[in-house]
CSV table of N, CA, C and O in Angstrom, one decimal:
chain,number,residue,atom,x,y,z
A,1,MET,N,-12.9,4.5,11.0
A,1,MET,CA,-11.7,5.8,10.6
A,1,MET,C,-12.3,5.9,9.2
A,1,MET,O,-12.1,5.0,8.5
A,2,GLU,N,-12.7,7.0,8.7
A,2,GLU,CA,-12.6,7.3,7.9
A,2,GLU,C,-11.4,8.3,7.1
A,2,GLU,O,-10.9,9.5,7.9
A,3,LEU,N,-10.3,7.8,6.2
A,3,LEU,CA,-9.6,8.8,6.0
A,3,LEU,C,-9.5,9.2,4.5
A,3,LEU,O,-10.5,8.9,3.7
A,4,ASP,N,-9.3,10.6,4.5
A,4,ASP,CA,-9.8,11.4,3.3
A,4,ASP,C,-9.0,10.9,1.8
A,4,ASP,O,-7.7,10.8,1.9
A,5,SER,N,-9.8,10.1,1.0
A,5,SER,CA,-9.1,9.4,0.2
A,5,SER,C,-8.2,10.4,-1.3
A,5,SER,O,-7.1,10.1,-1.5
A,6,GLU,N,-8.6,11.6,-1.0
A,6,GLU,CA,-7.8,12.6,-2.3
A,6,GLU,C,-6.7,12.8,-1.4
A,6,GLU,O,-5.6,13.1,-1.8
A,7,LYS,N,-6.8,13.0,0.2
A,7,LYS,CA,-5.8,13.2,0.6
A,7,LYS,C,-4.5,12.1,0.6
A,7,LYS,O,-3.2,12.5,0.7
A,8,VAL,N,-4.9,10.7,0.7
A,8,VAL,CA,-4.3,9.9,0.8
A,8,VAL,C,-3.5,9.7,-0.7
A,8,VAL,O,-2.4,9.3,-0.5
A,9,VAL,N,-4.2,9.8,-1.7
A,9,VAL,CA,-3.8,9.6,-3.1
A,9,VAL,C,-2.7,10.6,-3.2
A,9,VAL,O,-1.5,10.2,-3.7
A,10,GLU,N,-2.7,12.0,-2.7
A,10,GLU,CA,-2.1,13.1,-3.0
A,10,GLU,C,-0.5,12.5,-2.3
A,10,GLU,O,0.8,12.9,-2.7
A,11,ARG,N,-0.6,12.1,-0.7
A,11,ARG,CA,0.7,12.1,-0.2
A,11,ARG,C,1.3,10.5,-0.7
A,11,ARG,O,2.5,10.5,-0.8
A,12,VAL,N,0.6,9.6,-1.1
A,12,VAL,CA,1.3,8.4,-1.8
A,12,VAL,C,1.9,8.9,-3.1
A,12,VAL,O,3.1,8.4,-3.2
A,13,LYS,N,1.3,9.6,-3.9
A,13,LYS,CA,2.1,10.5,-4.9
A,13,LYS,C,3.4,11.1,-4.7
A,13,LYS,O,4.4,10.7,-5.5
A,14,TYR,N,3.2,11.8,-3.9
A,14,TYR,CA,4.6,12.5,-3.3
A,14,TYR,C,5.5,11.7,-2.7
A,14,TYR,O,6.6,11.7,-3.0
A,15,TRP,N,5.2,10.5,-1.9
A,15,TRP,CA,6.3,9.8,-1.5
A,15,TRP,C,6.9,9.0,-2.4
A,15,TRP,O,7.9,8.6,-2.5
A,16,ARG,N,5.9,8.3,-3.1
A,16,ARG,CA,6.2,7.6,-4.4
A,16,ARG,C,7.0,8.3,-5.6
A,16,ARG,O,8.4,7.6,-5.9
A,17,LYS,N,6.4,9.2,-6.1
A,17,LYS,CA,6.9,10.1,-7.1
A,17,LYS,C,8.0,10.7,-6.9
A,17,LYS,O,8.8,11.0,-7.3
A,18,ASP,N,7.7,11.9,-6.0
A,18,ASP,CA,8.3,13.2,-5.8
A,18,ASP,C,9.6,12.8,-4.8
A,18,ASP,O,10.8,13.3,-5.3
A,19,GLU,N,9.2,11.9,-3.9
A,19,GLU,CA,10.4,11.4,-3.1
A,19,GLU,C,10.8,10.1,-3.3
A,19,GLU,O,12.3,10.0,-2.7
A,20,GLY,N,10.6,9.6,-4.1
A,20,GLY,CA,11.2,8.1,-4.6
A,20,GLY,C,11.4,7.1,-3.8
A,20,GLY,O,12.0,6.3,-4.0
A,21,LYS,N,10.5,7.1,-3.0
A,21,LYS,CA,10.3,6.0,-2.1
A,21,LYS,C,10.0,4.5,-2.5
A,21,LYS,O,9.3,4.9,-3.7
A,22,SER,N,9.8,3.7,-2.1
A,22,SER,CA,9.8,2.4,-2.8
A,22,SER,C,7.9,2.5,-2.9
A,22,SER,O,7.6,3.2,-2.1
A,23,CYS,N,7.7,1.4,-3.5
A,23,CYS,CA,6.2,1.1,-3.3
A,23,CYS,C,5.6,1.2,-2.0
A,23,CYS,O,4.6,1.8,-1.5
A,24,SER,N,6.5,0.1,-1.5
A,24,SER,CA,6.1,-0.3,0.3
A,24,SER,C,5.7,1.0,1.2
A,24,SER,O,5.4,1.5,1.7
A,25,GLN,N,7.0,1.8,0.9
A,25,GLN,CA,7.1,2.8,1.7
A,25,GLN,C,6.2,3.9,1.4
A,25,GLN,O,5.3,4.5,2.1
A,26,GLY,N,5.8,4.3,0.1
A,26,GLY,CA,5.0,5.1,-0.6
A,26,GLY,C,3.8,4.9,-0.1
A,26,GLY,O,3.3,5.9,0.3
A,27,THR,N,3.6,4.0,-0.4
A,27,THR,CA,1.8,3.1,0.2
A,27,THR,C,1.9,3.6,1.9
A,27,THR,O,0.9,4.2,2.0
A,28,LEU,N,2.6,3.0,2.7
A,28,LEU,CA,2.7,3.0,3.8
A,28,LEU,C,2.7,4.2,4.5
A,28,LEU,O,2.0,4.7,5.2
A,29,MET,N,3.7,5.0,3.9
A,29,MET,CA,3.7,6.5,4.4
A,29,MET,C,2.7,7.5,4.3
A,29,MET,O,2.4,8.1,4.8
A,30,GLY,N,2.3,7.3,2.5
A,30,GLY,CA,0.9,8.2,2.3
A,30,GLY,C,-0.4,7.9,3.3
A,30,GLY,O,-0.9,9.1,3.9
A,31,ILE,N,-0.5,6.8,3.6
A,31,ILE,CA,-1.7,6.1,4.2
A,31,ILE,C,-1.5,7.1,5.8
A,31,ILE,O,-2.1,7.7,6.6
A,32,GLY,N,-0.5,6.3,6.1
A,32,GLY,CA,0.3,6.5,7.3
A,32,GLY,C,0.4,8.0,8.1
A,32,GLY,O,-0.3,8.7,8.7
A,33,GLU,N,0.7,9.2,7.0
A,33,GLU,CA,1.0,10.3,7.5
A,33,GLU,C,-0.3,10.9,7.3
A,33,GLU,O,-0.8,11.8,8.6
A,34,VAL,N,-1.6,10.6,6.7
A,34,VAL,CA,-2.9,11.3,6.9
A,34,VAL,C,-3.5,10.7,7.8
A,34,VAL,O,-4.1,11.5,8.8
A,35,ALA,N,-3.3,9.5,8.5
A,35,ALA,CA,-3.9,8.9,9.9
A,35,ALA,C,-2.8,9.7,10.9
A,35,ALA,O,-3.3,9.3,11.9
A,36,GLY,N,-1.8,10.5,10.5
A,36,GLY,CA,-1.1,10.5,11.6
A,36,GLY,C,-0.1,9.7,12.7
A,36,GLY,O,0.2,9.8,13.7
A,37,LEU,N,0.6,9.2,11.7
A,37,LEU,CA,1.1,8.2,12.2
A,37,LEU,C,2.8,8.4,12.1
A,37,LEU,O,3.2,9.3,11.0
A,38,ASP,N,3.9,7.9,12.7
A,38,ASP,CA,5.1,8.4,12.7
A,38,ASP,C,6.0,8.1,11.3
A,38,ASP,O,6.1,6.9,11.3
A,39,LEU,N,6.0,9.2,10.6
A,39,LEU,CA,6.7,8.7,9.2
A,39,LEU,C,8.2,8.0,9.3
A,39,LEU,O,8.3,6.9,8.5
A,40,GLU,N,9.0,8.3,9.9
A,40,GLU,CA,10.5,8.1,10.2
A,40,GLU,C,10.2,6.2,10.6
A,40,GLU,O,10.7,5.5,9.9
A,41,THR,N,9.2,6.1,11.6
A,41,THR,CA,9.1,4.8,11.7
A,41,THR,C,8.6,3.6,10.6
A,41,THR,O,8.7,2.7,10.2
A,42,LEU,N,7.5,4.3,9.9
A,42,LEU,CA,6.6,3.9,8.7
A,42,LEU,C,8.0,3.4,7.6
A,42,LEU,O,7.9,2.7,6.8
A,43,GLU,N,8.7,4.4,7.5
A,43,GLU,CA,9.6,4.5,6.3
A,43,GLU,C,10.5,3.2,6.5
A,43,GLU,O,11.0,2.3,6.0
A,44,LEU,N,10.9,2.9,7.9
A,44,LEU,CA,12.0,1.7,8.4
A,44,LEU,C,11.1,0.4,8.3
A,44,LEU,O,11.3,-0.4,7.9
A,45,LEU,N,9.8,0.3,8.7
A,45,LEU,CA,8.9,-0.5,8.7
A,45,LEU,C,8.9,-1.2,7.3
A,45,LEU,O,8.9,-2.4,7.2
A,46,ALA,N,8.6,-0.3,6.2
A,46,ALA,CA,8.6,-0.8,5.0
A,46,ALA,C,9.4,-1.1,4.3
A,46,ALA,O,9.4,-1.6,3.0
A,47,SER,N,10.9,-0.5,4.6
A,47,SER,CA,12.1,-0.7,3.7
A,47,SER,C,12.2,-2.2,3.2
A,47,SER,O,13.0,-2.4,2.3
A,48,GLY,N,11.9,-3.0,4.3
A,48,GLY,CA,12.3,-4.4,4.0
A,48,GLY,C,11.4,-4.9,2.8
A,48,GLY,O,11.8,-5.9,2.2
A,49,PHE,N,10.4,-4.3,2.4
A,49,PHE,CA,9.3,-5.0,1.5
A,49,PHE,C,9.4,-4.6,0.1
A,49,PHE,O,8.8,-5.0,-0.7
A,50,SER,N,10.5,-3.5,0.0
A,50,SER,CA,10.8,-3.0,-1.6
A,50,SER,C,11.2,-4.0,-2.3
A,50,SER,O,12.3,-4.7,-2.0
A,51,GLY,N,10.7,-3.9,-3.6
A,51,GLY,CA,10.7,-4.7,-4.5
A,51,GLY,C,10.4,-6.2,-4.6
A,51,GLY,O,11.0,-7.1,-4.8
A,52,GLY,N,9.6,-6.5,-3.9
A,52,GLY,CA,8.4,-7.7,-3.8
A,52,GLY,C,9.6,-8.6,-2.4
A,52,GLY,O,9.9,-9.5,-2.5
A,53,ILE,N,9.9,-7.7,-1.4
A,53,ILE,CA,10.3,-8.2,-0.1
A,53,ILE,C,11.8,-8.5,-0.5
A,53,ILE,O,12.7,-9.2,-1.0
A,54,GLY,N,12.8,-7.7,0.0
A,54,GLY,CA,14.2,-7.3,0.1
A,54,GLY,C,14.6,-7.8,-1.6
A,54,GLY,O,15.9,-8.2,-2.1
A,55,ALA,N,14.1,-7.1,-2.3
A,55,ALA,CA,14.2,-6.9,-3.7
A,55,ALA,C,14.3,-8.7,-4.5
A,55,ALA,O,15.0,-8.6,-5.4
A,56,THR,N,13.5,-9.4,-3.9
A,56,THR,CA,13.4,-10.2,-4.6
A,56,THR,C,12.5,-10.6,-6.1
A,56,THR,O,12.3,-11.6,-6.9
A,57,PHE,N,11.9,-9.8,-6.2
A,57,PHE,CA,11.2,-9.0,-7.5
A,57,PHE,C,10.2,-10.4,-8.2
A,57,PHE,O,9.1,-10.5,-7.9
A,58,GLU,N,10.8,-11.6,-8.4
A,58,GLU,CA,10.1,-12.5,-9.2
A,58,GLU,C,9.3,-13.4,-8.2
A,58,GLU,O,8.2,-14.0,-8.5
A,59,ASP,N,10.0,-13.8,-6.7
A,59,ASP,CA,8.9,-14.4,-5.6
A,59,ASP,C,8.3,-13.4,-4.7
A,59,ASP,O,7.5,-14.2,-4.0
A,60,GLY,N,8.5,-11.9,-4.9
A,60,GLY,CA,7.7,-11.2,-3.5
A,60,GLY,C,6.6,-10.5,-4.0
A,60,GLY,O,6.3,-10.2,-5.0
A,61,THR,N,5.9,-10.8,-3.1
A,61,THR,CA,4.8,-9.9,-3.1
A,61,THR,C,5.1,-8.4,-3.5
A,61,THR,O,5.9,-7.6,-2.7
A,62,CYS,N,4.1,-7.5,-4.3
A,62,CYS,CA,4.3,-6.4,-4.8
A,62,CYS,C,4.1,-5.4,-3.2
A,62,CYS,O,3.5,-5.5,-2.4
A,63,GLY,N,5.3,-4.4,-3.4
A,63,GLY,CA,5.3,-3.5,-2.2
A,63,GLY,C,4.0,-2.7,-2.2
A,63,GLY,O,3.9,-2.4,-1.0
A,64,GLY,N,3.2,-2.0,-3.1
A,64,GLY,CA,2.1,-1.4,-3.1
A,64,GLY,C,1.3,-2.3,-2.0
A,64,GLY,O,0.4,-1.3,-1.3
A,65,LEU,N,1.1,-3.2,-2.0
A,65,LEU,CA,0.2,-4.3,-1.7
A,65,LEU,C,0.5,-4.8,-0.2
A,65,LEU,O,-0.3,-4.5,0.6
A,66,THR,N,1.9,-4.8,0.0
A,66,THR,CA,2.3,-5.2,1.3
A,66,THR,C,2.2,-3.9,2.2
A,66,THR,O,2.2,-3.7,3.2
A,67,GLY,N,2.8,-2.7,1.4
A,67,GLY,CA,2.5,-1.4,2.6
A,67,GLY,C,0.9,-1.1,2.8
A,67,GLY,O,0.8,-0.6,4.0
A,68,ALA,N,0.3,-1.7,2.2
A,68,ALA,CA,-1.3,-1.3,2.2
A,68,ALA,C,-1.9,-2.5,3.3
A,68,ALA,O,-2.4,-2.0,4.2
A,69,VAL,N,-1.1,-3.4,3.4
A,69,VAL,CA,-1.1,-4.6,4.3
A,69,VAL,C,-0.9,-4.3,5.6
A,69,VAL,O,-1.3,-4.0,6.8
A,70,MET,N,0.2,-3.6,5.8
A,70,MET,CA,0.8,-3.1,7.3
A,70,MET,C,0.1,-1.8,7.5
A,70,MET,O,-0.1,-1.8,8.6
A,71,ALA,N,-0.8,-0.9,6.6
A,71,ALA,CA,-1.5,0.1,6.9
A,71,ALA,C,-2.8,-0.5,7.4
A,71,ALA,O,-3.1,0.3,8.8
A,72,LEU,N,-3.5,-1.5,7.2
A,72,LEU,CA,-4.5,-1.8,7.9
A,72,LEU,C,-4.2,-2.8,9.2
A,72,LEU,O,-4.6,-2.1,10.1
A,73,GLY,N,-2.7,-3.0,9.2
A,73,GLY,CA,-2.4,-3.7,10.5
A,73,GLY,C,-2.2,-2.6,11.4
A,73,GLY,O,-2.6,-2.5,12.9
A,74,LEU,N,-1.8,-1.4,11.3
A,74,LEU,CA,-1.5,-0.2,12.0
A,74,LEU,C,-3.0,0.1,12.7
A,74,LEU,O,-3.3,0.9,13.6
A,75,LEU,N,-4.0,0.3,11.5
A,75,LEU,CA,-4.9,1.3,11.8
A,75,LEU,C,-6.4,0.2,12.2
A,75,LEU,O,-7.4,1.1,12.8
A,76,GLY,N,-6.4,-1.0,11.9
A,76,GLY,CA,-7.5,-2.0,12.4
A,76,GLY,C,-7.7,-2.1,13.6
A,76,GLY,O,-7.1,-1.9,14.4
A,77,LYS,N,-8.9,-2.6,14.1
A,77,LYS,CA,-9.6,-2.5,15.7
A,77,LYS,C,-8.9,-4.2,16.1
A,77,LYS,O,-8.4,-4.0,17.6
A,78,ASP,N,-8.8,-5.3,15.4
A,78,ASP,CA,-8.2,-6.4,15.9
A,78,ASP,C,-8.2,-7.3,14.9
A,78,ASP,O,-8.1,-7.3,13.8
A,79,ASN,N,-7.4,-8.5,15.2
A,79,ASN,CA,-6.9,-9.5,14.5
A,79,ASN,C,-7.9,-10.0,13.4
A,79,ASN,O,-7.4,-10.2,12.2
A,80,ALA,N,-9.2,-10.5,13.9
A,80,ALA,CA,-9.6,-11.2,12.9
A,80,ALA,C,-10.0,-9.7,11.7
A,80,ALA,O,-10.2,-10.3,10.5
A,81,MET,N,-10.4,-8.5,12.4
A,81,MET,CA,-10.7,-7.6,11.2
A,81,MET,C,-9.6,-7.6,10.4
A,81,MET,O,-10.1,-7.1,9.3
A,82,ILE,N,-8.2,-7.4,10.9
A,82,ILE,CA,-7.3,-7.0,10.2
A,82,ILE,C,-7.0,-8.1,8.8
A,82,ILE,O,-6.8,-7.8,7.9
A,83,LYS,N,-7.4,-9.5,9.4
A,83,LYS,CA,-6.9,-10.6,8.4
A,83,LYS,C,-8.1,-10.2,7.3
A,83,LYS,O,-7.7,-10.6,6.1
A,84,SER,N,-9.4,-10.2,8.0
A,84,SER,CA,-10.6,-10.0,6.8
A,84,SER,C,-10.3,-8.5,5.8
A,84,SER,O,-10.5,-9.1,4.1
A,85,MET,N,-9.9,-7.6,6.6
A,85,MET,CA,-9.3,-6.6,5.4
A,85,MET,C,-8.5,-6.9,4.5
A,85,MET,O,-8.1,-6.5,2.8
A,86,SER,N,-7.4,-7.4,5.0
A,86,SER,CA,-6.2,-7.5,4.1
A,86,SER,C,-6.5,-9.0,3.0
A,86,SER,O,-6.0,-8.8,2.0
A,87,LYS,N,-7.5,-9.6,3.2
A,87,LYS,CA,-8.1,-10.8,2.3
A,87,LYS,C,-8.8,-9.9,1.4
A,87,LYS,O,-8.5,-10.2,0.1
A,88,ASP,N,-9.4,-9.1,1.6
A,88,ASP,CA,-10.6,-8.2,0.8
A,88,ASP,C,-9.6,-7.5,-0.1
A,88,ASP,O,-9.6,-7.5,-1.8
A,89,LEU,N,-8.2,-6.7,0.7
A,89,LEU,CA,-7.4,-6.1,-0.4
A,89,LEU,C,-6.7,-6.9,-1.3
A,89,LEU,O,-6.4,-6.3,-2.4
A,90,PHE,N,-6.3,-7.9,-0.9
A,90,PHE,CA,-5.3,-8.9,-1.7
A,90,PHE,C,-6.3,-9.5,-2.9
A,90,PHE,O,-5.9,-9.2,-4.0
A,91,ASN,N,-7.6,-9.9,-2.8
A,91,ASN,CA,-8.6,-10.3,-3.9
A,91,ASN,C,-9.0,-9.2,-4.5
A,91,ASN,O,-8.7,-9.2,-5.9
A,92,ALA,N,-8.9,-7.9,-4.0
A,92,ALA,CA,-9.6,-6.6,-5.1
A,92,ALA,C,-8.0,-6.4,-6.0
A,92,ALA,O,-8.2,-6.3,-7.2
A,93,PHE,N,-6.9,-6.5,-5.5
A,93,PHE,CA,-5.3,-6.2,-5.9
A,93,PHE,C,-5.1,-7.3,-6.9
A,93,PHE,O,-5.0,-6.8,-8.3
A,94,LYS,N,-5.5,-8.3,-6.9
A,94,LYS,CA,-5.2,-9.8,-7.7
A,94,LYS,C,-6.3,-9.5,-9.0
A,94,LYS,O,-6.0,-9.8,-10.3
A,95,ALA,N,-7.3,-9.2,-8.5
A,95,ALA,CA,-8.4,-9.2,-9.5
A,95,ALA,C,-8.4,-7.6,-10.8
A,95,ALA,O,-8.7,-8.2,-11.7
A,96,GLU,N,-7.7,-6.9,-10.1
A,96,GLU,CA,-7.5,-5.8,-10.6
A,96,GLU,C,-6.0,-5.7,-11.7
A,96,GLU,O,-5.9,-5.2,-12.7
A,97,TYR,N,-5.1,-6.2,-11.0
A,97,TYR,CA,-3.7,-6.2,-11.5
A,97,TYR,C,-3.2,-7.9,-12.3
A,97,TYR,O,-2.4,-8.3,-12.9
A,98,GLY,N,-4.0,-9.3,-12.0
A,98,GLY,CA,-4.0,-10.2,-12.5
A,98,GLY,C,-2.5,-10.8,-11.7
A,98,GLY,O,-2.6,-12.3,-12.1
A,99,ALA,N,-1.9,-10.3,-10.5
A,99,ALA,CA,-1.0,-10.8,-10.0
A,99,ALA,C,-0.6,-10.2,-8.8
A,99,ALA,O,-1.4,-9.0,-8.9
A,100,VAL,N,0.0,-10.4,-7.8
A,100,VAL,CA,0.4,-10.1,-6.6
A,100,VAL,C,2.2,-9.7,-6.4
A,100,VAL,O,2.6,-9.2,-5.7
A,101,THR,N,2.4,-10.6,-7.6
A,101,THR,CA,4.2,-10.3,-7.5
A,101,THR,C,4.6,-9.4,-8.0
A,101,THR,O,4.2,-8.9,-8.9
A,102,CYS,N,5.7,-8.5,-7.4
A,102,CYS,CA,6.5,-7.8,-7.9
A,102,CYS,C,6.9,-7.8,-9.5
A,102,CYS,O,6.7,-7.3,-10.2
A,103,GLY,N,7.6,-9.3,-9.7
A,103,GLY,CA,8.2,-9.5,-10.5
A,103,GLY,C,7.2,-9.8,-11.7
A,103,GLY,O,7.5,-9.3,-12.8
A,104,GLU,N,6.3,-10.4,-11.8
A,104,GLU,CA,4.8,-10.4,-12.5
A,104,GLU,C,4.7,-9.0,-13.3
A,104,GLU,O,4.1,-8.7,-14.4
A,105,ILE,N,4.2,-7.9,-12.3
A,105,ILE,CA,3.8,-6.9,-12.3
A,105,ILE,C,4.9,-5.7,-13.4
A,105,ILE,O,4.5,-5.1,-14.2
A,106,SER,N,6.2,-5.8,-12.5
A,106,SER,CA,7.3,-5.2,-13.0
A,106,SER,C,8.2,-5.6,-13.9
A,106,SER,O,9.3,-5.3,-14.1
A,107,ASP,N,7.7,-6.9,-14.6
A,107,ASP,CA,9.0,-7.7,-15.3
A,107,ASP,C,10.4,-7.6,-14.7
A,107,ASP,O,11.6,-7.2,-15.0
A,108,ASN,N,10.3,-8.1,-13.5
A,108,ASN,CA,11.6,-8.5,-12.4
A,108,ASN,C,12.1,-6.8,-12.0
A,108,ASN,O,12.9,-6.9,-12.0
A,109,GLY,N,11.4,-5.9,-11.9
A,109,GLY,CA,11.8,-4.6,-11.7
A,109,GLY,C,12.2,-3.7,-12.8
A,109,GLY,O,13.3,-2.6,-12.8
A,110,LYS,N,12.3,-4.4,-14.1
A,110,LYS,CA,12.7,-3.4,-15.0
A,110,LYS,C,11.7,-2.6,-15.9
A,110,LYS,O,12.0,-1.8,-16.5
A,111,ASP,N,10.4,-2.8,-15.4
A,111,ASP,CA,9.6,-1.8,-15.7
A,111,ASP,C,8.6,-1.0,-14.6
A,111,ASP,O,7.8,-2.0,-14.0
A,112,LYS,N,8.9,-0.3,-14.4
A,112,LYS,CA,8.4,0.4,-13.1
A,112,LYS,C,7.0,1.3,-13.3
A,112,LYS,O,6.4,1.9,-12.5
A,113,SER,N,6.6,1.1,-14.5
A,113,SER,CA,5.4,2.1,-15.1
A,113,SER,C,4.2,1.8,-14.6
A,113,SER,O,3.5,2.8,-14.3
A,114,PRO,N,4.0,0.8,-14.1
A,114,PRO,CA,2.9,0.5,-13.6
A,114,PRO,C,2.4,0.8,-11.5
A,114,PRO,O,1.8,0.8,-11.1
A,115,CYS,N,4.0,1.1,-11.1
A,115,CYS,CA,4.3,0.8,-9.7
A,115,CYS,C,3.3,2.2,-8.9
A,115,CYS,O,2.8,1.9,-8.0
A,116,VAL,N,3.4,3.1,-9.8
A,116,VAL,CA,2.7,4.4,-9.0
A,116,VAL,C,1.4,4.2,-8.8
A,116,VAL,O,0.6,4.3,-7.9
A,117,GLU,N,0.6,3.8,-9.7
A,117,GLU,CA,-0.9,3.7,-10.1
A,117,GLU,C,-1.3,2.5,-9.1
A,117,GLU,O,-2.2,2.5,-8.5
A,118,LEU,N,-0.5,1.4,-9.3
A,118,LEU,CA,-1.1,0.2,-8.2
A,118,LEU,C,-0.8,0.6,-6.5
A,118,LEU,O,-1.5,0.2,-5.9
A,119,CYS,N,0.1,1.6,-6.2
A,119,CYS,CA,0.1,2.2,-5.0
A,119,CYS,C,-0.9,2.9,-4.5
A,119,CYS,O,-1.7,3.0,-3.9
A,120,LEU,N,-1.2,3.8,-5.7
A,120,LEU,CA,-2.5,4.4,-5.7
A,120,LEU,C,-4.0,3.3,-5.4
A,120,LEU,O,-4.6,3.6,-4.6
A,121,PHE,N,-3.8,2.4,-6.3
A,121,PHE,CA,-4.9,1.7,-5.9
A,121,PHE,C,-5.2,1.1,-5.0
A,121,PHE,O,-6.3,1.3,-4.1
A,122,SER,N,-3.9,0.7,-4.3
A,122,SER,CA,-4.0,-0.3,-2.8
A,122,SER,C,-4.3,1.0,-1.8
A,122,SER,O,-5.2,0.5,-0.8
A,123,ALA,N,-3.8,2.2,-1.7
A,123,ALA,CA,-4.4,3.1,-0.7
A,123,ALA,C,-5.7,3.2,-0.8
A,123,ALA,O,-6.2,3.7,0.1
A,124,ASN,N,-6.4,3.5,-2.0
A,124,ASN,CA,-7.9,3.8,-2.2
A,124,ASN,C,-8.7,2.4,-1.9
A,124,ASN,O,-9.5,2.8,-0.9
A,125,GLU,N,-8.0,1.7,-1.9
A,125,GLU,CA,-8.9,0.3,-1.5
A,125,GLU,C,-8.7,0.2,0.2
A,125,GLU,O,-9.7,-0.1,0.6
A,126,VAL,N,-7.6,0.6,0.7
A,126,VAL,CA,-7.5,0.9,2.2
A,126,VAL,C,-8.5,1.8,2.7
A,126,VAL,O,-9.2,1.6,3.9
A,127,CYS,N,-8.7,2.9,2.1
A,127,CYS,CA,-9.5,3.8,2.6
A,127,CYS,C,-11.1,3.5,2.8
A,127,CYS,O,-11.9,3.7,3.9
A,128,LYS,N,-11.4,2.6,1.2
A,128,LYS,CA,-13.0,2.0,1.3
A,128,LYS,C,-12.6,1.0,2.5
A,128,LYS,O,-14.1,1.1,3.1
A,129,LEU,N,-11.5,0.4,2.8
A,129,LEU,CA,-11.9,-1.0,3.7
A,129,LEU,C,-12.1,-0.6,5.0
A,129,LEU,O,-13.0,-0.9,5.7
A,130,LEU,N,-11.4,0.5,5.6
A,130,LEU,CA,-11.6,1.3,6.6
A,130,LEU,C,-12.8,1.9,7.0
A,130,LEU,O,-13.6,1.7,8.2
A,131,LYS,N,-13.3,2.5,5.9
A,131,LYS,CA,-15.1,3.1,5.9
A,131,LYS,C,-16.0,1.7,6.0
A,131,LYS,O,-17.0,1.8,7.3
A,132,ASP,N,-15.6,1.0,5.0
A,132,ASP,CA,-16.4,-0.4,5.0
A,132,ASP,C,-16.6,-1.2,6.4
A,132,ASP,O,-17.9,-1.4,6.8
A,133,TYR,N,-15.6,-1.2,7.1
A,133,TYR,CA,-15.6,-2.1,8.4
A,133,TYR,C,-15.7,-1.5,9.5
A,133,TYR,O,-15.6,-2.1,10.5
A,134,ASP,N,-16.2,-0.1,8.9
A,134,ASP,CA,-16.1,0.8,10.5
A,134,ASP,C,-15.2,1.0,11.4
A,134,ASP,O,-15.5,0.9,12.8
A,135,VAL,N,-14.2,1.0,10.9
A,135,VAL,CA,-12.9,1.4,11.8
A,135,VAL,C,-12.7,2.6,12.4
A,135,VAL,O,-13.2,3.4,11.6
């Protein structure tokens, strides 16, 4: 599956920045919308991952990353492929930001300035992985 990364970026920006959805919601909804998935279901699915899973911030994984992993799970072909793509995404994210926890990235939710950028990074990585893995 090849998703138009420009369209995905536009929709992630819209959901995250314009509509104020959380990182997990904005990322999943932006990717899912372009892929033709049901937005209400995606919004609910991602809601518990906000703020590093239930607003745990310092202990929880970044919502931009978890939203992207959920997208891979919905769009991948099988368990092995989804795990492999998720690992690649995790490693790319950690290499880019030096951390995967919401608290480390956002100063425990006090500084959300990097959030839109990391959602866009994660969404772009999903587009690349879907193409690279020939989903």
